[in-house]
Amino acid sequence: MRAYNQAVLATGLLLVVGGVFAVLIVDTTNWWNLTLVVLGVVVLGLFLGANLAEVKAAGKRRSTVVRANLALVAVAMLGIVGGLNYVISRHPIRFDMTANKLYTLSDQTLDILKKLPQDVNVTLFTSSKRSSAEIQRAQQLLEEYSKKSTKFHFKVIDGDKNPTEAKRLGLHEYNTVVFESGENRKDVLQRDYVTYAMGQGRQPTPKFQGEGAFTSALIKMADTSHLTFYLTQGHGEKDFNNPQADGFNTFKDMLEKENYTIKTINLLTAGKIPDDAAVIAAMGPTKPFQPSEEALLKDYLQKGGKLVFCVDPLVKTGLDSLFKDYGIKLGNDILVDQTSYAYPDVRAVIPQYSFHPIVEKLSDDHVATIMPYGRSVQKIDPVLKNVTQTVFMQTTDKGWGETDLKAKNLKYNPATDTKGPAPMAIACEWTPPDHPDKKVRVVVYGDSNFFTNQFLQGPGNLDVALNTFSWAAVEENKITIHPKEEDMRVLNLSNVTANLIYYLAVWIMPLSILIMGGIIWYRRRSL
C-alpha cells in the first residue's frame, strides 16, 4: 500500500468529499451516499496505518507545528462564525434602510396586533409550483406578524400536497390568505396584495401591497362596528370615484379598508341628516352652502355631530356663522413659506405640527406632510362657550398668508398679509349642554388638494387624512402611522456612466486586487 500512497490518499479524499456532496445535493441521506463516506474514511484510515511512522516524524517538525496552529486558528474562526450565525438565525437583528421604512411594520399594524381581542388563525393556501418572489414575501411578512403577537397564528398549506384542508376552507384560488377569528372570516386574494402596473417596455411590473391588505383584514377581524361617513354633494366637491390625479378614489378606498362605510348626501335635496351619520365631510367645495344647509349642519352639531371641512383659497363657504360658533375664520389668502416647502413651489407648504392627536405620532417620527395651495384657518373667539380650539398645523414664522393673489413676486406685506406662523388647520371640540354625554368635533383645513390622488403619496398626507376622520369619529385607537406602499425609484444612467460602472466593477477592481496580491507575493518571496 505504501507504494500507492498518492492513489490511496486521493481515493479516500474523493470518496469522503463525494459522499458529503451527494448528501447535500440530493438533500437526503440513504445507503449509497453513506457507503461512500464510510469507504472513504476506511481508505484514509488504511493510509494513515501504512504511513504511521512518517506521520509521527512529520508531526515533530517545526513546519508541521506551525501549519497545525494555523489550521487550529482557521477551525476556531470557522467555529466562531458558525456560532454567531446560529445565534443570529435564532435572534435576528435587521435594519430597514429604505427611505420610507417599507420593510418595517407600521405603527398601525403593531397597535392592532398588540390589541387583538381574540386569537386570529391565518392560512396561506399556496403551491410550490405557483410560488413567486411576491408570495414568498407575503409569507415572510405574515411570519413577522406572528412574532409580534401570541394571538396571531400563521401556517402555510400546500394545496397540491394537502387538498383536503383546502377543500375544508372552500378555497379555489392559489395564494389566497384566509383570516379566521371566531365567526369572522376574511379571504385576501393574490390580486388584493399583488397588483400590476405597466413598466418600461410595456411589461407589467408586480407591486407588493401586502401589509395594507393584511392589516385591513386584521381590522375587520377585531372591529365589528361600521361607522358611516357622509360626503356632501351639490357644491362642486371633489369626486371620490375619480382615479385621475385630482380625484379622491384612493382616499375613499383607504377609508373603506379602515372598516368605514362611505356614502354621499345632498343636503339641499335630502332636507335632513341621516341618523347613522358618524361624520359629515365637505371635501373641496367650489360653491357656497345655502342657509338651509347651514341650519341642518348647525342642528346636527348641536346634537353631538362631527364635521370635517376642507376648502381651498378664494372659495366662499356660506358657513361663516357656523364657523364663528366654534371660533374659526377662513383667511382670504394663499399660504407661502420660503423656508419649509416642497421644491420648487413655495406655495406647497410643509407645515409645522402642534400638539394634537391627529399629528402627534407624525410629529414624534418627523414625518412631513405637503399642503399645496392652502389658505389660512384663523382662530377667533367662539360664540359657543367652552369650545376647545387647537391649531395643529401652521407655517414657520417665515411663512405668511399672501393676500395679493395676482402678485408675481411673493413678498410679505405687514399691512395686508397674514403674519407667520400662519395657521393651516384647526380642530375644535365642544360638549353640547343638552347632550353632555356626547362630543362635538369640527376639523377645518384651508386646503383639500392634499387629499387628492396626486398628493396622497406624500410622506404623511395619507396618515393625516385618515387620522383626521378617525379623530372626528372619536376612534382614537385608529390614529397611527399607516402601512406604506412600494414606490418605484428609477436610476437613469447615461451610456458613459453605465460603461464606467461596468468596467470598474468587472475589470478594474478585480485586476487591481490581483496585481496587488502578485506584488505582495513577489516581495515576500524575495525577502
XYZ file of N, CA, C and O in Angstrom, residues 201-264:
256
model
N -41.091 49.437 -21.312
C -41.227 48.381 -22.301
C -42.610 47.775 -22.316
O -42.828 46.736 -22.921
N -43.557 48.430 -21.617
C -44.951 47.989 -21.576
C -45.093 46.615 -20.963
O -46.038 45.874 -21.259
N -44.162 46.227 -20.093
C -44.247 44.957 -19.392
C -44.869 45.184 -18.009
O -44.481 46.115 -17.307
N -45.845 44.372 -17.610
C -46.454 44.559 -16.290
C -45.458 44.289 -15.168
O -44.756 43.281 -15.170
N -45.398 45.206 -14.227
C -44.476 45.095 -13.098
C -45.265 44.830 -11.826
O -46.194 45.582 -11.510
N -44.946 43.749 -11.091
C -45.692 43.465 -9.850
C -45.381 44.487 -8.770
O -44.243 44.940 -8.631
N -46.385 44.843 -7.995
C -46.242 45.783 -6.884
C -46.837 45.136 -5.641
O -48.025 44.829 -5.604
N -46.014 44.926 -4.628
C -46.447 44.236 -3.414
C -47.109 45.226 -2.454
O -46.537 46.261 -2.117
N -48.337 44.915 -2.031
C -49.097 45.762 -1.116
C -49.626 44.919 0.048
O -50.757 45.088 0.492
N -48.780 44.009 0.519
C -49.221 43.028 1.489
C -49.631 43.594 2.828
O -50.682 43.234 3.359
N -48.826 44.494 3.392
C -49.136 44.956 4.749
C -50.469 45.690 4.791
O -51.261 45.508 5.720
N -50.728 46.533 3.786
C -52.002 47.236 3.761
C -53.177 46.282 3.696
O -54.183 46.439 4.401
N -53.078 45.241 2.841
C -54.173 44.286 2.685
C -54.348 43.418 3.929
O -55.470 43.178 4.388
N -53.238 42.936 4.498
C -53.330 42.049 5.658
C -53.783 42.801 6.913
O -54.572 42.287 7.706
N -53.287 44.017 7.097
C -53.704 44.801 8.259
C -55.166 45.198 8.154
O -55.887 45.225 9.156
N -55.627 45.492 6.935
C -57.042 45.780 6.741
C -57.905 44.579 7.126
O -58.956 44.725 7.764
N -57.451 43.377 6.770
C -58.184 42.165 7.159
C -58.181 41.992 8.674
O -59.193 41.583 9.268
N -57.052 42.321 9.328
C -56.991 42.233 10.784
C -57.962 43.199 11.445
O -58.597 42.876 12.449
N -58.073 44.397 10.881
C -59.019 45.385 11.430
C -60.428 44.825 11.405
O -61.195 44.966 12.361
N -60.774 44.180 10.309
C -62.129 43.634 10.187
C -62.335 42.440 11.120
O -63.462 42.145 11.509
N -61.247 41.754 11.496
C -61.379 40.677 12.464
C -61.679 41.227 13.863
O -62.423 40.629 14.636
N -61.080 42.384 14.181
C -61.184 42.915 15.533
C -62.272 43.968 15.688
O -62.671 44.292 16.798
N -62.754 44.521 14.564
C -63.683 45.649 14.629
C -65.042 45.223 14.088
O -65.176 44.888 12.918
N -66.030 45.243 14.929
C -67.383 44.864 14.495
C -68.235 46.078 14.159
O -69.337 45.932 13.645
N -67.743 47.277 14.465
C -68.504 48.490 14.150
C -68.233 48.913 12.707
O -67.147 48.685 12.173
N -69.204 49.522 12.085
C -69.067 50.004 10.714
C -69.644 51.415 10.653
O -70.772 51.620 10.202
N -68.856 52.379 11.111
C -69.323 53.755 11.102
C -69.495 54.245 9.673
O -68.754 53.849 8.767
N -70.463 55.139 9.486
C -70.773 55.651 8.157
C -70.383 57.117 8.063
O -70.776 57.927 8.909
N -69.601 57.444 7.041
C -69.227 58.824 6.757
C -70.032 59.298 5.551
O -70.083 58.611 4.519
N -70.637 60.467 5.670
C -71.400 61.049 4.562
C -70.606 62.211 3.966
O -70.185 63.122 4.694
N -70.412 62.177 2.648
C -69.698 63.214 1.925
C -70.702 64.076 1.181
O -71.554 63.558 0.441
N -70.622 65.372 1.389
C -71.603 66.266 0.777
C -71.407 66.349 -0.734
O -70.288 66.214 -1.241
N -72.504 66.593 -1.438
C -72.508 66.808 -2.881
C -73.354 68.036 -3.201
O -74.129 68.505 -2.376
N -73.198 68.518 -4.436
C -74.013 69.641 -4.879
C -73.319 70.980 -4.806
O -73.932 72.008 -5.129
N -72.017 70.992 -4.399
C -71.288 72.258 -4.284
C -69.956 72.205 -5.034
O -69.042 72.967 -4.726
N -69.857 71.292 -5.990
C -68.612 71.150 -6.754
C -67.516 70.439 -6.004
O -66.326 70.635 -6.284
N -67.893 69.567 -5.051
C -66.885 68.841 -4.270
C -66.060 67.905 -5.161
O -66.481 67.541 -6.258
N -64.913 67.502 -4.626
C -64.056 66.561 -5.340
C -64.774 65.222 -5.518
O -65.568 64.805 -4.676
N -64.486 64.546 -6.632
C -65.130 63.271 -6.959
C -64.370 62.129 -6.291
O -63.194 61.889 -6.578
N -65.043 61.387 -5.419
C -64.406 60.288 -4.704
C -64.294 59.021 -5.554
O -63.719 58.038 -5.110
N -64.831 59.041 -6.752
C -64.701 57.884 -7.646
C -63.761 58.172 -8.810
O -63.609 57.345 -9.691
N -63.132 59.328 -8.795
C -62.268 59.749 -9.893
C -60.847 59.229 -9.674
O -60.204 59.580 -8.686
N -60.322 58.387 -10.598
C -58.965 57.851 -10.415
C -57.871 58.779 -10.931
O -56.694 58.443 -10.834
N -58.243 59.935 -11.476
C -57.244 60.857 -12.010
C -56.483 61.539 -10.865
O -56.791 61.374 -9.688
N -55.484 62.345 -11.242
C -54.615 62.973 -10.240
C -55.388 63.843 -9.266
O -55.053 63.921 -8.082
N -56.448 64.518 -9.751
C -57.213 65.404 -8.872
C -58.409 64.706 -8.227
O -59.247 65.366 -7.602
N -58.501 63.384 -8.366
C -59.603 62.632 -7.776
C -59.288 62.182 -6.363
O -58.163 62.305 -5.866
N -60.318 61.597 -5.704
C -60.194 61.185 -4.314
C -60.406 59.679 -4.130
O -60.588 59.226 -3.016
N -60.376 58.896 -5.219
C -60.764 57.496 -5.077
C -59.786 56.697 -4.192
O -60.184 55.781 -3.485
N -58.497 57.066 -4.206
C -57.530 56.364 -3.354
C -57.865 56.560 -1.884
O -57.836 55.606 -1.091
N -58.222 57.781 -1.515
C -58.558 58.056 -0.122
C -59.844 57.336 0.276
O -59.957 56.813 1.385
N -60.797 57.296 -0.627
C -62.038 56.574 -0.343
C -61.741 55.093 -0.095
O -62.271 54.492 0.850
N -60.899 54.496 -0.947
C -60.551 53.085 -0.768
C -59.868 52.852 0.575
O -60.131 51.842 1.252
N -59.024 53.766 0.988
C -58.323 53.601 2.260
C -59.285 53.726 3.436
O -59.155 52.997 4.429
N -60.265 54.607 3.345
C -61.270 54.711 4.405
C -62.060 53.409 4.527
O -62.351 52.943 5.632
N -62.404 52.823 3.401
C -63.153 51.564 3.420
C -62.302 50.438 3.993
O -62.826 49.542 4.666
N -60.995 50.454 3.749
C -60.110 49.454 4.335
C -60.010 49.609 5.852
O -59.672 48.652 6.553
N -60.288 50.818 6.331
C -60.305 51.052 7.770
C -61.637 50.638 8.392
O -61.914 50.918 9.555
N -62.483 49.985 7.607
C -63.766 49.448 8.073
C -64.847 50.523 8.192
O -65.806 50.366 8.952
N -64.700 51.623 7.438
C -65.720 52.658 7.406
C -66.579 52.496 6.156
O -66.112 52.024 5.116
N -67.831 52.904 6.269
C -68.745 52.903 5.127
C -68.862 54.328 4.597
O -69.072 55.265 5.375
N -68.708 54.500 3.285
C -68.714 55.817 2.675
C -69.989 55.995 1.845
O -70.285 55.177 0.973
N -70.734 57.062 2.130
C -71.937 57.399 1.361
C -71.900 58.886 1.022
O -71.143 59.656 1.609
N -72.722 59.284 0.078
C -72.819 60.692 -0.303
C -74.197 61.224 0.075
O -75.161 60.460 0.205
